Amino acid sequence: MSIEIESLSKQFTKKGKEINALDNISLKIKEGSFVGLLGPNGAGKTTLTKILTTLLLPSHGEAYIDGISIKEDKKIRQIVGAVFGETGGRSLYYRLSVLDNLMFYSTLSGLSKPVAKKRIHSLLNYFDLDEKKNALVMKLSTGMKAKVLLIRSLVPFPKVLLLDEPTLGFDAESSEKAKDLLNEFNREFGTTILLTSHNFPEIDELTSRLILIDSGKIVQDCAPLVFKQKVIQEYIHLIFSLPPLPTDGFKMSQLPTEIFKKLVRDSAGAEVTSLKEKDGLNFVYEVTIQPIDYPLNETISRITVLILRASGEIYKIAPYMPSLKESFLAFLAMNKTNTVTEPEAREEIFNFPIQEEDV
Ligand SMILES: Nc1ncnc2c1ncn2[C@@H]1O[C@H](COP(=O)(O)OP(=O)(O)O)[C@@H](O)[C@H]1O
Ligand SMILES: [Mg+2]
């Protein structure tokens, strides 16, 4: 099912001041796509997800899921599965058991009891929650509650999943499991998924489209790979050794950095961006190099020749692709230097969002 968002805005009034949590957002998400939503705290991710799940009303604009307006809240809630990792724990019944909570919500979604029971048991088993199925929700750890929330959203096999930090509090193993499961839902059932997460590998590995929002506006919309290439240039990771230089005893292991940088510049047209001694005793160095004059592969071969000519030895030479997290942070830093943030706006970003209502 597709998601269509048309000129969506949301204003909040906080302490007498207007905040544009969403500022005229339009986008289309094709049926069956897996889309990542990224942005710093306060960017508007949760607001957008809440509007799409009918928990908040937009100030302006429209949105449709499978052609159904989000004004038709009952219909939308039937087809959408949602998780709000930050605040969702409060939406479980604390004095009911895990199983009772899950059974209650699945019957709300119209699922027959035997089918619900079967799915709940296999999902509890998948997330190692078997032993906790009769425990009261109030006795669960944060991570366990988060798992219950994710399970709750999956039980009806919804056609659309809107997940706002669903793996917050998950341990490493459960995170991997969640990743596999979401991938399977998307590929096997064609579930359309919009995922907000600060677990960057999750977004990087699962999604084929990344939407970055900042201050309520879409600032990037492309494939994660394209985003990474846009923000940080690919560079080369090199580990090598050179024969010891005939200098005085104390400085034996030191590579004449400036000379090396000049050599790289002259013979490979590239810039050394970092250089450190990896193993001083054996004269091993670790370097990152940014290609400038030549394409990556040619730069690699030129550097290889340079080191071999100097009777050095190469342990590793490979293109280094920055991670999504590195690219995201670099992008935010770039955006900050481009726009002078007012002190008030900055305060807003670091304030923990106050939620009007529980989910
Ligand atoms: N219920 C609310 N009342 C007032 N301001 C809110 C409310 N919910 C969110 N905001 C504000 O809207 C902006 C976007 O918040 P949110 O959507 O929660 O961001 P994100 O999920 O990207 O961290 C923030 O400035 C936040 O303080
Ligand atoms: Mg949020």
CSV table of C-alpha atoms and ligand atoms in Angstrom, one decimal:
chain,number,residue,atom,x,y,z
A,1,MET,CA,0.0,0.0,0.0
A,2,SER,CA,1.3,3.4,-0.9
A,3,ILE,CA,1.7,6.4,1.3
A,4,GLU,CA,1.0,9.9,-0.1
A,5,ILE,CA,1.7,13.0,1.8
A,6,GLU,CA,0.6,16.4,0.5
A,7,SER,CA,1.8,19.7,1.9
A,8,LEU,CA,1.6,18.4,5.5
A,9,SER,CA,2.3,20.9,8.3
A,10,LYS,CA,2.0,20.7,12.0
A,11,GLN,CA,2.4,23.6,14.4
A,12,PHE,CA,2.6,23.3,18.1
A,13,THR,CA,2.3,26.2,20.6
A,14,LYS,CA,4.8,25.8,23.4
A,15,LYS,CA,5.1,28.5,26.0
A,16,GLY,CA,3.2,30.9,23.8
A,17,LYS,CA,5.6,30.3,20.9
A,18,GLU,CA,4.7,28.6,17.6
A,19,ILE,CA,6.8,25.6,16.6
A,20,ASN,CA,6.8,24.3,13.0
A,21,ALA,CA,7.2,20.6,13.8
A,22,LEU,CA,6.4,19.8,10.2
A,23,ASP,CA,6.8,22.4,7.5
A,24,ASN,CA,5.0,21.7,4.3
A,25,ILE,CA,6.1,18.2,3.7
A,26,SER,CA,5.1,16.3,0.5
A,27,LEU,CA,6.2,12.9,-0.5
A,28,LYS,CA,5.1,9.6,-2.1
A,29,ILE,CA,6.1,6.2,-0.9
A,30,LYS,CA,5.5,3.4,-3.3
A,31,GLU,CA,3.8,0.2,-2.2
A,32,GLY,CA,6.3,-2.4,-0.9
A,33,SER,CA,9.1,0.0,-0.3
A,34,PHE,CA,11.3,0.1,2.8
A,35,VAL,CA,12.0,3.7,3.7
A,36,GLY,CA,14.2,5.1,6.4
A,37,LEU,CA,13.4,8.3,8.2
A,38,LEU,CA,16.4,10.1,9.8
A,39,GLY,CA,16.9,13.4,11.5
A,40,PRO,CA,18.2,14.9,14.7
A,41,ASN,CA,16.1,15.1,17.9
A,42,GLY,CA,13.2,17.4,17.3
A,43,ALA,CA,13.3,17.2,13.5
A,44,GLY,CA,9.6,16.1,13.3
A,45,LYS,CA,9.9,12.4,12.8
A,46,THR,CA,7.6,11.3,15.6
A,47,THR,CA,5.1,14.1,14.6
A,48,LEU,CA,5.0,12.8,11.1
A,49,THR,CA,4.6,9.2,12.2
A,50,LYS,CA,1.8,10.1,14.6
A,51,ILE,CA,-0.1,12.0,12.0
A,52,LEU,CA,0.1,9.0,9.6
A,53,THR,CA,-1.2,6.7,12.3
A,54,THR,CA,-4.0,9.2,13.1
A,55,LEU,CA,-2.8,9.9,16.6
A,56,LEU,CA,-2.2,13.6,15.8
A,57,LEU,CA,-4.2,15.8,13.4
A,58,PRO,CA,-2.2,17.9,10.9
A,59,SER,CA,-2.5,21.7,11.0
A,60,HIS,CA,-2.6,21.7,7.2
A,61,GLY,CA,-2.3,19.3,4.4
A,62,GLU,CA,-3.5,15.8,3.6
A,63,ALA,CA,-2.1,12.3,3.7
A,64,TYR,CA,-3.4,9.0,2.3
A,65,ILE,CA,-2.5,5.4,2.9
A,66,ASP,CA,-3.6,3.2,0.1
A,67,GLY,CA,-5.8,6.0,-1.1
A,68,ILE,CA,-7.6,6.3,2.2
A,69,SER,CA,-7.4,9.7,3.9
A,70,ILE,CA,-5.9,9.8,7.4
A,71,LYS,CA,-9.1,11.6,8.4
A,72,GLU,CA,-10.7,8.2,8.3
A,73,ASP,CA,-9.0,7.1,11.4
A,74,LYS,CA,-10.8,3.8,12.0
A,75,LYS,CA,-10.0,2.5,8.5
A,76,ILE,CA,-6.4,3.7,8.7
A,77,ARG,CA,-5.9,2.0,12.1
A,78,GLN,CA,-7.1,-1.3,10.5
A,79,ILE,CA,-4.4,-1.3,7.9
A,80,VAL,CA,-1.5,0.2,9.7
A,81,GLY,CA,0.8,-1.3,12.3
A,82,ALA,CA,2.8,1.2,14.4
A,83,VAL,CA,5.4,1.3,17.1
A,84,PHE,CA,6.4,4.3,19.1
A,85,GLY,CA,9.5,3.1,20.9
A,86,GLU,CA,10.0,6.2,23.0
A,87,THR,CA,6.6,6.5,24.5
A,88,GLY,CA,4.8,3.3,23.4
A,89,GLY,CA,5.6,1.4,26.6
A,90,ARG,CA,2.9,3.4,28.3
A,91,SER,CA,0.3,2.1,25.9
A,92,LEU,CA,0.5,-1.4,27.3
A,93,TYR,CA,-1.6,-2.5,30.2
A,94,TYR,CA,0.8,-2.7,33.0
A,95,ARG,CA,-1.3,-4.9,35.2
A,96,LEU,CA,-2.0,-7.5,32.4
A,97,SER,CA,0.4,-10.2,31.3
A,98,VAL,CA,2.4,-10.0,28.0
A,99,LEU,CA,0.1,-12.6,26.5
A,100,ASP,CA,-3.1,-10.9,27.6
A,101,ASN,CA,-1.9,-7.6,26.2
A,102,LEU,CA,-1.0,-9.1,22.9
A,103,MET,CA,-4.3,-11.1,22.7
A,104,PHE,CA,-6.3,-8.1,23.5
A,105,TYR,CA,-4.7,-5.9,20.8
A,106,SER,CA,-4.9,-8.6,18.2
A,107,THR,CA,-8.6,-9.1,18.6
A,108,LEU,CA,-9.0,-5.4,18.3
A,109,SER,CA,-7.5,-5.7,14.9
A,110,GLY,CA,-10.1,-8.3,14.0
A,111,LEU,CA,-7.9,-11.3,14.0
A,112,SER,CA,-9.5,-14.6,15.1
A,113,LYS,CA,-8.3,-16.0,18.4
A,114,PRO,CA,-6.6,-19.2,17.2
A,115,VAL,CA,-4.7,-17.3,14.4
A,116,ALA,CA,-3.6,-14.6,16.8
A,117,LYS,CA,-2.5,-17.1,19.4
A,118,LYS,CA,-0.4,-19.0,16.9
A,119,ARG,CA,1.3,-15.9,15.6
A,120,ILE,CA,1.9,-14.4,19.1
A,121,HIS,CA,3.5,-17.6,20.3
A,122,SER,CA,5.8,-17.9,17.4
A,123,LEU,CA,6.8,-14.2,17.7
A,124,LEU,CA,7.4,-14.5,21.4
A,125,ASN,CA,9.5,-17.5,20.8
A,126,TYR,CA,11.5,-15.7,18.0
A,127,PHE,CA,12.3,-12.9,20.5
A,128,ASP,CA,13.1,-15.3,23.4
A,129,LEU,CA,10.2,-14.0,25.4
A,130,ASP,CA,8.6,-17.4,25.9
A,131,GLU,CA,9.3,-17.5,29.6
A,132,LYS,CA,7.9,-14.0,30.0
A,133,LYS,CA,4.5,-14.6,28.4
A,134,ASN,CA,2.7,-14.8,31.7
A,135,ALA,CA,4.7,-12.0,33.4
A,136,LEU,CA,2.9,-8.7,34.1
A,137,VAL,CA,4.1,-6.0,31.7
A,138,MET,CA,5.1,-3.8,34.7
A,139,LYS,CA,7.7,-6.5,35.6
A,140,LEU,CA,9.4,-6.3,32.2
A,141,SER,CA,12.6,-4.5,31.4
A,142,THR,CA,12.6,-1.6,28.9
A,143,GLY,CA,14.0,-3.8,26.1
A,144,MET,CA,11.4,-6.5,26.8
A,145,LYS,CA,8.6,-4.0,26.6
A,146,ALA,CA,10.0,-2.7,23.3
A,147,LYS,CA,9.9,-6.3,22.0
A,148,VAL,CA,6.3,-6.6,23.0
A,149,LEU,CA,5.4,-3.4,21.2
A,150,LEU,CA,7.1,-4.7,18.0
A,151,ILE,CA,5.3,-8.0,18.3
A,152,ARG,CA,2.0,-6.2,18.8
A,153,SER,CA,2.5,-4.3,15.6
A,154,LEU,CA,3.4,-7.4,13.6
A,155,VAL,CA,0.7,-9.9,14.7
A,156,PRO,CA,-2.0,-8.6,12.3
A,157,PHE,CA,0.5,-8.8,9.4
A,158,PRO,CA,-0.3,-5.2,8.5
A,159,LYS,CA,0.2,-4.0,5.0
A,160,VAL,CA,1.9,-0.8,6.2
A,161,LEU,CA,4.3,-0.6,9.2
A,162,LEU,CA,5.1,2.8,10.7
A,163,LEU,CA,7.9,2.3,13.1
A,164,ASP,CA,9.3,5.0,15.2
A,165,GLU,CA,12.4,3.8,17.0
A,166,PRO,CA,11.1,0.3,17.4
A,167,THR,CA,14.3,-1.3,18.6
A,168,LEU,CA,15.1,1.3,21.3
A,169,GLY,CA,16.4,-0.7,24.2
A,170,PHE,CA,17.0,-3.9,22.3
A,171,ASP,CA,20.2,-5.8,22.9
A,172,ALA,CA,22.5,-6.5,20.0
A,173,GLU,CA,21.2,-10.0,19.3
A,174,SER,CA,17.5,-8.9,19.4
A,175,SER,CA,18.4,-6.0,17.1
A,176,GLU,CA,19.7,-8.4,14.5
A,177,LYS,CA,16.6,-10.5,14.8
A,178,ALA,CA,14.4,-7.5,14.4
A,179,LYS,CA,16.3,-6.5,11.3
A,180,ASP,CA,15.9,-10.0,9.8
A,181,LEU,CA,12.2,-10.1,10.6
A,182,LEU,CA,11.5,-6.6,9.2
A,183,ASN,CA,13.4,-7.5,6.0
A,184,GLU,CA,11.3,-10.7,5.7
A,185,PHE,CA,8.0,-8.8,6.1
A,186,ASN,CA,9.1,-6.4,3.5
A,187,ARG,CA,10.3,-9.0,1.0
A,188,GLU,CA,7.9,-11.8,1.6
A,189,PHE,CA,4.6,-10.0,2.3
A,190,GLY,CA,5.5,-6.7,0.4
A,191,THR,CA,4.8,-4.8,3.6
A,192,THR,CA,5.5,-1.1,3.1
A,193,ILE,CA,7.7,0.1,5.9
A,194,LEU,CA,8.6,3.6,7.2
A,195,LEU,CA,11.3,3.2,9.8
A,196,THR,CA,12.8,5.8,12.1
A,197,SER,CA,15.8,4.6,14.0
A,198,HIS,CA,19.0,5.9,15.4
A,199,ASN,CA,20.4,2.4,14.9
A,200,PHE,CA,22.2,3.4,11.7
A,201,PRO,CA,23.1,-0.1,10.4
A,202,GLU,CA,19.4,-0.9,10.6
A,203,ILE,CA,18.5,1.9,8.3
A,204,ASP,CA,21.6,1.3,6.1
A,205,GLU,CA,21.1,-2.4,5.6
A,206,LEU,CA,17.3,-2.4,5.3
A,207,THR,CA,16.1,0.6,3.5
A,208,SER,CA,16.4,1.5,-0.2
A,209,ARG,CA,15.4,5.1,0.3
A,210,LEU,CA,16.4,7.5,3.0
A,211,ILE,CA,14.5,10.6,3.9
A,212,LEU,CA,16.3,13.0,6.1
A,213,ILE,CA,14.3,15.7,7.9
A,214,ASP,CA,15.5,18.6,9.9
A,215,SER,CA,13.4,21.3,11.5
A,216,GLY,CA,10.3,19.9,9.9
A,217,LYS,CA,11.6,20.0,6.3
A,218,ILE,CA,12.8,17.3,4.0
A,219,VAL,CA,16.5,18.0,3.4
A,220,GLN,CA,17.5,14.8,1.6
A,221,ASP,CA,15.6,12.1,-0.2
A,222,CYS,CA,17.7,9.4,-1.9
A,223,ALA,CA,19.2,5.9,-1.5
A,224,PRO,CA,21.4,5.5,1.6
A,225,LEU,CA,24.4,4.7,-0.7
A,226,VAL,CA,23.9,7.9,-2.7
A,227,PHE,CA,23.6,9.9,0.5
A,228,LYS,CA,26.9,8.6,1.8
A,229,GLN,CA,28.6,9.3,-1.5
A,230,LYS,CA,27.2,12.8,-1.6
A,231,VAL,CA,28.3,13.7,1.9
A,232,ILE,CA,31.7,12.1,2.3
A,233,GLN,CA,33.9,11.3,-0.6
A,234,GLU,CA,35.1,7.7,-0.8
A,235,TYR,CA,38.7,7.4,0.4
A,236,ILE,CA,41.4,4.8,0.6
A,237,HIS,CA,42.5,2.9,3.6
A,238,LEU,CA,46.1,1.9,3.5
A,239,ILE,CA,48.3,0.0,5.8
A,240,PHE,CA,52.0,-0.3,4.9
A,241,SER,CA,55.5,-0.4,6.1
A,242,LEU,CA,58.6,1.2,4.9
A,243,PRO,CA,62.2,0.2,5.6
A,244,PRO,CA,63.7,2.1,8.5
A,245,LEU,CA,65.1,5.5,7.7
A,246,PRO,CA,68.7,6.1,8.5
A,247,THR,CA,68.1,8.9,11.0
A,248,ASP,CA,69.1,9.2,14.6
A,249,GLY,CA,68.2,6.4,17.0
A,250,PHE,CA,65.2,8.1,18.7
A,251,LYS,CA,63.4,9.0,15.6
A,252,MET,CA,64.1,5.8,13.8
A,253,SER,CA,60.4,4.8,13.4
A,254,GLN,CA,59.1,8.1,12.4
A,255,LEU,CA,57.9,8.5,8.8
A,256,PRO,CA,58.8,11.9,7.5
A,257,THR,CA,55.1,12.9,7.3
A,258,GLU,CA,55.5,16.0,5.2
A,259,ILE,CA,57.7,14.2,2.6
A,260,PHE,CA,55.2,11.3,2.4
A,261,LYS,CA,52.3,13.7,1.9
A,262,LYS,CA,54.1,15.5,-0.8
A,263,LEU,CA,55.0,12.2,-2.5
A,264,VAL,CA,51.4,11.1,-2.5
A,265,ARG,CA,50.3,14.5,-3.8
A,266,ASP,CA,52.9,14.5,-6.6
A,267,SER,CA,52.7,10.9,-7.8
A,268,ALA,CA,49.0,10.0,-7.1
A,269,GLY,CA,47.3,13.4,-7.0
A,270,ALA,CA,45.8,12.6,-3.7
A,271,GLU,CA,45.6,14.0,-0.2
A,272,VAL,CA,46.6,12.2,3.0
A,273,THR,CA,43.8,12.9,5.4
A,274,SER,CA,45.2,11.0,8.4
A,275,LEU,CA,48.4,9.2,9.2
A,276,LYS,CA,49.2,7.2,12.3
A,277,GLU,CA,51.9,4.8,13.4
A,278,LYS,CA,50.3,1.4,13.8
A,279,ASP,CA,53.3,-0.5,14.9
A,280,GLY,CA,56.3,1.7,15.7
A,281,LEU,CA,58.8,-1.2,16.1
A,282,ASN,CA,58.1,-2.6,12.6
A,283,PHE,CA,57.5,0.8,10.9
A,284,VAL,CA,53.9,0.1,10.0
A,285,TYR,CA,51.7,3.0,9.3
A,286,GLU,CA,48.0,3.4,8.8
A,287,VAL,CA,46.8,6.1,6.4
A,288,THR,CA,43.7,7.4,4.8
A,289,ILE,CA,44.0,9.1,1.5
A,290,GLN,CA,41.4,11.0,-0.5
A,291,PRO,CA,41.6,10.7,-4.2
A,292,ILE,CA,41.6,14.1,-6.0
A,293,ASP,CA,43.1,14.1,-9.4
A,294,TYR,CA,42.4,10.5,-10.5
A,295,PRO,CA,39.6,8.1,-10.0
A,296,LEU,CA,39.8,5.7,-7.0
A,297,ASN,CA,41.2,2.7,-8.8
A,298,GLU,CA,43.9,4.7,-10.5
A,299,THR,CA,44.8,6.4,-7.3
A,300,ILE,CA,45.2,3.0,-5.6
A,301,SER,CA,47.5,1.7,-8.3
A,302,ARG,CA,49.6,4.9,-8.2
A,303,ILE,CA,50.0,4.6,-4.4
A,304,THR,CA,50.9,1.0,-4.7
A,305,VAL,CA,53.7,1.8,-7.2
A,306,LEU,CA,54.9,4.6,-4.9
A,307,ILE,CA,55.3,2.3,-1.9
A,308,LEU,CA,56.8,-0.6,-3.7
A,309,ARG,CA,59.3,1.7,-5.3
A,310,ALA,CA,60.3,2.9,-1.9
A,311,SER,CA,60.9,-0.8,-1.0
A,312,GLY,CA,57.9,-0.8,1.3
A,313,GLU,CA,55.4,-3.5,1.9
A,314,ILE,CA,51.6,-3.1,1.6
A,315,TYR,CA,49.4,-5.0,4.1
A,316,LYS,CA,46.1,-3.5,3.0
A,317,ILE,CA,45.0,-1.1,0.4
A,318,ALA,CA,41.2,-0.7,-0.1
A,319,PRO,CA,38.5,1.8,-0.8
A,320,TYR,CA,37.0,2.9,2.5
A,321,MET,CA,33.3,3.7,2.4
A,322,PRO,CA,32.1,5.9,5.3
A,323,SER,CA,29.3,4.5,7.5
A,324,LEU,CA,25.8,6.0,7.4
A,325,LYS,CA,26.4,7.3,10.9
A,326,GLU,CA,29.6,9.1,9.8
A,327,SER,CA,27.8,10.6,6.8
A,328,PHE,CA,24.8,11.6,8.9
A,329,LEU,CA,27.0,13.4,11.4
A,330,ALA,CA,29.0,15.1,8.7
A,331,PHE,CA,25.8,16.2,6.9
A,332,LEU,CA,24.4,17.8,10.1
A,333,ALA,CA,27.7,19.5,10.8
A,334,MET,CA,27.7,20.9,7.3
A,335,ASN,CA,24.2,22.1,7.7
A,336,LYS,CA,25.0,23.8,10.9
A,337,THR,CA,27.9,25.8,9.5
A,338,ASN,CA,25.7,26.8,6.6
A,339,THR,CA,22.8,28.1,8.7
A,340,VAL,CA,23.4,30.1,11.8
A,341,THR,CA,21.2,28.5,14.4
A,342,GLU,CA,19.5,30.9,16.7
A,343,PRO,CA,20.0,30.1,20.4
A,344,GLU,CA,16.2,29.6,20.8
A,345,ALA,CA,16.1,27.1,17.9
A,346,ARG,CA,19.0,25.3,19.3
A,347,GLU,CA,17.3,25.0,22.7
A,348,GLU,CA,14.3,23.5,20.9
A,349,ILE,CA,16.4,20.8,19.3
A,350,PHE,CA,17.8,19.6,22.6
A,351,ASN,CA,14.6,19.6,24.5
A,352,PHE,CA,13.0,16.3,25.0
A,353,PRO,CA,9.8,16.5,23.1
A,354,ILE,CA,6.8,16.8,25.3
A,355,GLN,CA,4.0,14.5,24.1
A,356,GLU,CA,0.5,15.7,24.3
A,357,GLU,CA,-1.0,12.3,24.6
A,358,ASP,CA,0.1,8.7,25.1
A,359,VAL,CA,0.0,6.4,22.2
B,1,LIG,N1,2.8,17.7,21.9
B,1,LIG,C1,3.7,18.6,21.6
B,1,LIG,N2,3.5,19.9,22.1
B,1,LIG,C2,4.4,20.8,21.8
B,1,LIG,N3,5.5,20.6,21.0
B,1,LIG,C3,5.7,19.4,20.5
B,1,LIG,C4,4.8,18.3,20.8
B,1,LIG,N4,5.3,17.2,20.1
B,1,LIG,C5,6.4,17.6,19.5
B,1,LIG,N5,6.7,18.9,19.7
B,1,LIG,C6,7.8,19.7,19.2
B,1,LIG,O1,7.8,19.5,17.8
B,1,LIG,C7,9.1,19.3,17.3
B,1,LIG,C8,9.2,18.0,16.6
B,1,LIG,O2,9.1,16.9,17.6
B,1,LIG,P1,9.2,15.4,17.2
B,1,LIG,O3,8.3,15.1,16.1
B,1,LIG,O4,9.0,14.6,18.5
B,1,LIG,O5,10.7,15.2,16.7
B,1,LIG,P2,11.6,13.9,16.5
B,1,LIG,O6,10.7,12.7,16.7
B,1,LIG,O7,12.2,14.0,15.2
B,1,LIG,O8,12.7,13.9,17.6
B,1,LIG,C9,10.0,19.5,18.5
B,1,LIG,O9,10.4,20.9,18.5
B,1,LIG,C10,9.1,19.2,19.6
B,1,LIG,O10,9.6,19.9,20.8
B,2,MG,MG,10.9,11.1,17.9
